Short mmCIF file of C-alpha atoms and ligand atoms in Angstrom, two decimals:
data_model
loop_
_atom_site.label_atom_id
_atom_site.label_comp_id
_atom_site.label_asym_id
_atom_site.label_seq_id
_atom_site.Cartn_x
_atom_site.Cartn_y
_atom_site.Cartn_z
CA MET A 1 0.00 0.00 0.00
CA PRO A 2 1.25 3.50 -0.77
CA THR A 3 2.40 5.85 1.94
CA ASP A 4 1.77 9.58 1.67
CA SER A 5 3.40 11.39 -1.19
CA ARG A 6 6.55 13.39 -0.43
CA LEU A 7 7.36 16.57 -2.33
CA ARG A 8 10.41 16.07 -4.52
CA ARG A 9 13.04 18.19 -6.21
CA TYR A 10 13.66 17.32 -9.84
CA LEU A 11 16.37 18.49 -12.21
CA VAL A 12 15.48 18.42 -15.91
CA CYS A 13 16.86 19.65 -19.24
CA GLU A 14 14.68 21.22 -21.90
CA PRO A 15 14.76 19.17 -25.18
CA ARG A 16 15.81 22.15 -27.33
CA TYR A 17 18.40 20.03 -29.19
CA PHE A 18 16.75 16.64 -28.68
CA ASP A 19 16.86 14.34 -31.72
CA VAL A 20 18.02 10.89 -32.79
CA GLN A 21 21.38 11.52 -34.50
CA TYR A 22 23.18 8.27 -33.62
CA ALA A 23 22.04 4.81 -32.48
CA ILE A 24 23.41 3.51 -29.16
CA ASN A 25 20.47 1.33 -28.09
CA PRO A 26 17.95 -0.82 -30.03
CA TRP A 27 15.20 1.83 -29.81
CA MET A 28 17.19 4.37 -31.80
CA SER A 29 16.94 4.37 -35.59
CA LEU A 30 18.03 7.10 -37.94
CA ASP A 31 15.07 6.03 -40.16
CA ALA A 32 12.42 7.00 -37.58
CA PRO A 33 12.54 10.79 -37.38
CA VAL A 34 11.62 12.57 -34.17
CA ASP A 35 8.81 15.13 -34.34
CA THR A 36 10.80 17.71 -32.38
CA ALA A 37 7.90 20.14 -31.93
CA ARG A 38 5.75 17.34 -30.51
CA ALA A 39 8.63 16.23 -28.28
CA ARG A 40 8.85 19.72 -26.77
CA LEU A 41 5.12 19.80 -26.06
CA GLN A 42 5.21 16.35 -24.45
CA TRP A 43 8.17 17.33 -22.27
CA GLN A 44 6.48 20.60 -21.21
CA THR A 45 3.39 18.61 -20.19
CA LEU A 46 5.59 16.43 -17.96
CA ILE A 47 7.08 19.50 -16.26
CA ASP A 48 3.67 21.15 -15.84
CA THR A 49 2.34 17.91 -14.35
CA TYR A 50 5.17 17.66 -11.79
CA ARG A 51 4.52 21.26 -10.75
CA ALA A 52 0.76 20.67 -10.57
CA TYR A 53 1.47 17.94 -8.00
CA GLY A 54 3.62 20.34 -5.97
CA HIS A 55 7.10 19.11 -6.95
CA ALA A 56 9.98 21.55 -7.42
CA VAL A 57 11.50 21.49 -10.90
CA GLU A 58 14.84 23.05 -11.80
CA THR A 59 16.53 23.15 -15.17
CA VAL A 60 20.02 22.76 -16.54
CA LYS A 61 20.77 24.67 -19.75
CA PRO A 62 20.64 22.47 -22.89
CA VAL A 63 23.77 22.38 -25.06
CA ALA A 64 23.76 22.27 -28.88
CA GLY A 65 25.23 19.03 -30.23
CA LEU A 66 24.15 16.98 -27.18
CA PRO A 67 20.81 15.53 -28.36
CA ASP A 68 20.50 13.09 -25.40
CA MET A 69 21.14 15.72 -22.73
CA VAL A 70 17.38 15.82 -22.09
CA PHE A 71 17.85 12.47 -20.29
CA ALA A 72 18.84 14.09 -17.00
CA ALA A 73 18.57 10.85 -15.00
CA ASN A 74 21.83 9.64 -16.52
CA ALA A 75 23.84 12.58 -15.15
CA ALA A 76 24.16 11.51 -11.51
CA LEU A 77 22.80 9.84 -8.41
CA VAL A 78 22.11 12.32 -5.62
CA LEU A 79 21.55 11.13 -2.04
CA GLY A 80 21.68 13.36 1.02
CA GLY A 81 22.77 16.23 -1.20
CA ARG A 82 25.92 14.33 -2.26
CA VAL A 83 26.39 13.90 -5.97
CA PHE A 84 27.90 10.86 -7.64
CA GLY A 85 28.36 12.06 -11.22
CA SER A 86 28.49 10.19 -14.50
CA SER A 87 30.96 8.73 -16.94
CA PHE A 88 29.17 7.67 -20.11
CA HIS A 89 29.68 4.51 -22.13
CA ALA A 90 29.03 6.19 -25.51
CA PRO A 91 31.57 8.81 -26.59
CA GLU A 92 28.70 10.90 -28.02
CA ARG A 93 27.29 11.44 -24.52
CA ARG A 94 30.51 11.98 -22.56
CA PRO A 95 30.44 15.81 -22.70
CA GLU A 96 27.11 15.80 -20.82
CA SER A 97 28.79 14.90 -17.52
CA ALA A 98 30.70 18.19 -17.18
CA GLU A 99 27.56 20.24 -17.95
CA TYR A 100 25.59 18.62 -15.15
CA GLU A 101 28.54 18.57 -12.74
CA SER A 102 28.88 22.35 -13.20
CA TRP A 103 25.19 22.78 -12.42
CA PHE A 104 25.50 20.74 -9.22
CA LYS A 105 28.62 22.63 -8.11
CA ALA A 106 26.95 25.98 -8.74
CA ALA A 107 23.99 24.75 -6.67
CA GLY A 108 26.40 24.14 -3.77
CA HIS A 109 26.81 20.34 -3.95
CA ASP A 110 29.94 18.26 -3.61
CA VAL A 111 30.45 16.27 -6.80
CA HIS A 112 32.33 13.01 -7.14
CA HIS A 113 33.31 12.17 -10.71
CA PRO A 114 33.30 8.35 -11.08
CA GLU A 115 36.42 6.49 -12.13
CA SER A 116 34.41 3.72 -13.82
CA LEU A 117 31.64 3.83 -16.44
CA CYS A 118 28.46 4.94 -14.71
CA GLU A 119 25.21 6.38 -16.08
CA GLY A 120 23.64 7.79 -12.92
CA GLU A 121 20.06 7.01 -12.06
CA GLY A 122 19.77 5.19 -15.38
CA ASP A 123 21.40 2.25 -13.57
CA LEU A 124 21.21 3.27 -9.88
CA VAL A 125 17.88 3.11 -8.07
CA PRO A 126 17.64 3.80 -4.31
CA ALA A 127 15.00 1.58 -2.67
CA GLY A 128 14.52 0.17 0.81
CA GLY A 129 17.76 1.54 2.27
CA LEU A 130 19.69 -0.06 -0.61
CA ILE A 131 20.96 1.10 -3.97
CA LEU A 132 19.87 -1.27 -6.73
CA ALA A 133 22.52 -1.14 -9.44
CA GLY A 134 22.21 -2.39 -13.01
CA THR A 135 25.01 -3.62 -15.23
CA GLY A 136 25.36 -5.47 -18.52
CA PHE A 137 25.11 -2.69 -21.09
CA ARG A 138 26.25 0.64 -19.61
CA THR A 139 27.27 1.01 -15.95
CA SER A 140 30.18 -1.25 -14.92
CA ARG A 141 30.33 -3.48 -11.85
CA ALA A 142 33.37 -1.53 -10.73
CA ALA A 143 31.14 1.55 -10.52
CA HIS A 144 28.76 -0.31 -8.19
CA ALA A 145 31.63 -0.78 -5.73
CA GLU A 146 32.57 2.87 -6.11
CA VAL A 147 28.95 3.91 -5.42
CA GLN A 148 28.81 1.76 -2.27
CA GLU A 149 32.09 3.23 -1.03
CA PHE A 150 30.98 6.80 -1.76
CA PHE A 151 27.53 6.66 -0.14
CA GLY A 152 28.14 3.90 2.44
CA VAL A 153 24.85 2.35 1.32
CA PRO A 154 24.64 -1.39 0.48
CA THR A 155 24.68 -1.60 -3.30
CA ILE A 156 23.14 -4.63 -4.97
CA SER A 157 24.41 -5.55 -8.44
CA LEU A 158 21.73 -6.72 -10.87
CA GLN A 159 22.56 -8.22 -14.26
CA LEU A 160 20.52 -6.90 -17.20
CA VAL A 161 20.23 -9.34 -20.12
CA ASP A 162 17.86 -7.83 -22.71
CA PRO A 163 19.26 -5.04 -24.94
CA TYR A 164 15.85 -3.32 -25.06
CA PHE A 165 16.24 -2.82 -21.30
CA TYR A 166 19.79 -1.55 -21.37
CA HIS A 167 19.39 0.68 -18.31
CA LEU A 168 17.99 -0.50 -14.96
CA ASP A 169 15.44 2.34 -15.05
CA THR A 170 13.82 0.85 -18.17
CA ALA A 171 13.06 -2.35 -16.23
CA LEU A 172 12.50 -1.30 -12.59
CA PHE A 173 11.39 1.67 -10.51
CA ALA A 174 10.82 2.46 -6.84
CA LEU A 175 7.21 3.09 -5.88
CA ASP A 176 8.25 4.08 -2.38
CA ASP A 177 11.90 4.57 -1.45
CA THR A 178 11.47 5.18 2.27
CA GLY A 179 12.14 2.82 5.15
CA GLY A 180 13.88 -0.57 5.24
CA ALA A 181 13.67 -3.16 2.49
CA ASP A 182 10.38 -4.61 3.75
CA GLY A 183 8.82 -1.14 3.85
CA ALA A 184 9.72 -0.33 0.26
CA THR A 185 8.02 -1.45 -2.87
CA ILE A 186 9.34 -1.64 -6.37
CA ALA A 187 7.85 -2.58 -9.73
CA TYR A 188 9.90 -4.47 -12.30
CA TYR A 189 9.88 -6.66 -15.39
CA PRO A 190 11.54 -9.97 -14.41
CA GLY A 191 12.49 -10.89 -18.01
CA ALA A 192 15.02 -8.04 -18.14
CA PHE A 193 17.21 -9.75 -15.51
CA SER A 194 19.45 -12.82 -15.30
CA ALA A 195 18.06 -15.79 -13.31
CA GLY A 196 20.28 -15.03 -10.32
CA SER A 197 19.31 -11.36 -10.27
CA ARG A 198 15.61 -12.27 -10.45
CA GLU A 199 16.12 -14.43 -7.37
CA VAL A 200 17.85 -11.55 -5.57
CA LEU A 201 14.89 -9.26 -6.34
CA GLU A 202 12.41 -11.91 -5.15
CA ARG A 203 14.27 -12.27 -1.85
CA LEU A 204 14.62 -8.54 -1.24
CA PHE A 205 11.22 -7.41 -2.50
CA PRO A 206 8.70 -10.25 -2.13
CA ARG A 207 5.82 -7.79 -2.41
CA ALA A 208 7.01 -6.14 -5.63
CA VAL A 209 4.63 -5.39 -8.48
CA LEU A 210 5.60 -7.56 -11.47
CA ALA A 211 5.11 -6.04 -14.91
CA THR A 212 4.66 -7.74 -18.29
CA ARG A 213 6.94 -7.41 -21.30
CA ASP A 214 4.27 -5.28 -23.04
CA ASP A 215 4.28 -2.83 -20.12
CA ALA A 216 8.08 -2.72 -20.17
CA MET A 217 8.17 -2.18 -23.96
CA ALA A 218 5.71 0.71 -23.42
CA PHE A 219 8.26 2.29 -21.01
CA GLY A 220 5.91 1.60 -18.09
CA LEU A 221 8.85 0.80 -15.80
CA ASN A 222 10.49 4.12 -16.66
CA SER A 223 8.14 5.81 -14.21
CA VAL A 224 8.55 8.35 -11.43
CA SER A 225 6.71 7.88 -8.14
CA ASP A 226 6.37 10.39 -5.30
CA GLY A 227 5.21 7.60 -2.98
CA ARG A 228 1.59 7.90 -4.05
CA HIS A 229 1.28 9.41 -7.53
CA VAL A 230 2.99 7.47 -10.29
CA PHE A 231 3.87 9.48 -13.40
CA ILE A 232 3.64 6.74 -16.02
CA ALA A 233 3.39 6.13 -19.78
CA PRO A 234 -0.31 5.81 -20.74
CA GLN A 235 0.59 2.91 -23.07
CA ALA A 236 1.45 0.71 -20.01
CA THR A 237 -2.20 -0.20 -19.51
CA HIS A 238 -1.81 -3.45 -17.58
CA LEU A 239 0.66 -1.93 -15.11
CA ILE A 240 -1.59 1.11 -14.65
CA ASP A 241 -4.43 -1.25 -13.64
CA GLN A 242 -2.16 -3.14 -11.23
CA LEU A 243 -0.91 0.06 -9.57
CA THR A 244 -4.47 1.34 -9.19
CA HIS A 245 -5.40 -1.97 -7.56
CA GLU A 246 -2.47 -1.54 -5.13
CA GLY A 247 -3.80 1.87 -4.08
CA TYR A 248 -1.41 4.10 -6.07
CA VAL A 249 -2.63 6.96 -8.24
CA PRO A 250 -1.27 6.61 -11.79
CA VAL A 251 -0.85 9.93 -13.60
CA PRO A 252 -0.41 9.20 -17.33
CA VAL A 253 2.03 11.42 -19.24
CA ASP A 254 2.83 10.59 -22.88
CA LEU A 255 6.49 10.92 -23.89
CA SER A 256 6.22 8.75 -27.01
CA GLU A 257 8.61 10.95 -29.06
CA PHE A 258 11.34 10.20 -26.51
CA HIS A 259 10.72 6.45 -26.78
CA LYS A 260 12.37 6.77 -30.22
CA ALA A 261 15.63 7.53 -28.38
CA GLY A 262 15.08 4.78 -25.81
CA GLY A 263 13.89 7.14 -23.07
CA GLY A 264 10.76 7.94 -21.10
CA ILE A 265 9.55 9.81 -18.04
CA LYS A 266 12.21 8.68 -15.57
CA CYS A 267 15.04 9.17 -18.07
CA CYS A 268 14.04 12.85 -18.32
CA THR A 269 14.03 13.29 -14.52
CA GLN A 270 16.95 13.53 -12.12
CA GLU A 271 15.87 13.47 -8.47
CA VAL A 272 17.86 15.76 -6.20
CA ARG A 273 17.54 14.07 -2.79
CA SER A 274 18.50 16.23 0.18
N1 LIG B 301 19.49 7.70 -26.08
C1 LIG B 301 19.83 7.63 -24.70
C2 LIG B 301 20.90 6.56 -24.49
O1 LIG B 301 20.83 5.54 -25.11
C3 LIG B 301 18.63 7.32 -23.85
C4 LIG B 301 18.89 7.39 -22.39
C5 LIG B 301 17.69 7.03 -21.58
N2 LIG B 301 17.91 7.28 -20.21
C6 LIG B 301 17.61 6.43 -19.22
N3 LIG B 301 17.72 6.86 -18.00
N4 LIG B 301 17.23 5.20 -19.46
O2 LIG B 301 21.81 6.71 -23.72
#
């Protein structure tokens, strides 16, 4: 059952230069053009929706030539105001790290630049007093150890096996990140994980909401929850029904133009946790 919602602070980046100009995941194709005007409207609706629910939204300035910079989640993991930055797998995205790190420094945060490949909240999800950490396509296992050392929070490595779910946040999200493991709930698509990692998730989160492949392919697991309201892709119809049944309040927001780059709601949202 959901707890009360908690007001959040989100960092986002306007999609002024958003486009698909290279292909670094199976969703991206240079043959499927992005409707950039539509993308901007969809993104603005997401921001307006966060604000309508009382959340604080701040923006980092978009940079020409960085079409994926809109995916703010990949820039860092922020816990207790401490920032673990990013080091991208794809050369095309590497310049994004410095842009976000400058923003965090200007906002008064300490920033640690990772030694190993790490794509921020794309592969690092705080839940139940743990950090769930994905690997297999982007973030390295070495980064998981670095994250644990930096935050002093137990960090659980999870092996991703399906290229469509190349980031942990395309296959799993935290519905409620407060309290110990038994007080926290997550939703995930089991098929995105290796057999051993599925067993780890079953042990840690026996009450998790399990999503179907259709919901995952609709970016339903790339959702943002404030503990009660779940900002979710409207195409993830089965998961929306399940969440409603569990007592959550799904708030559908369509980011279908961003799906063409392999991103959704969560990818566009960096949570700044104080
Ligand atoms: N085109 C981007 C990439 O492949 C999409 C990133 C999506 N972000 C996320 N948090 N899953 O890197």
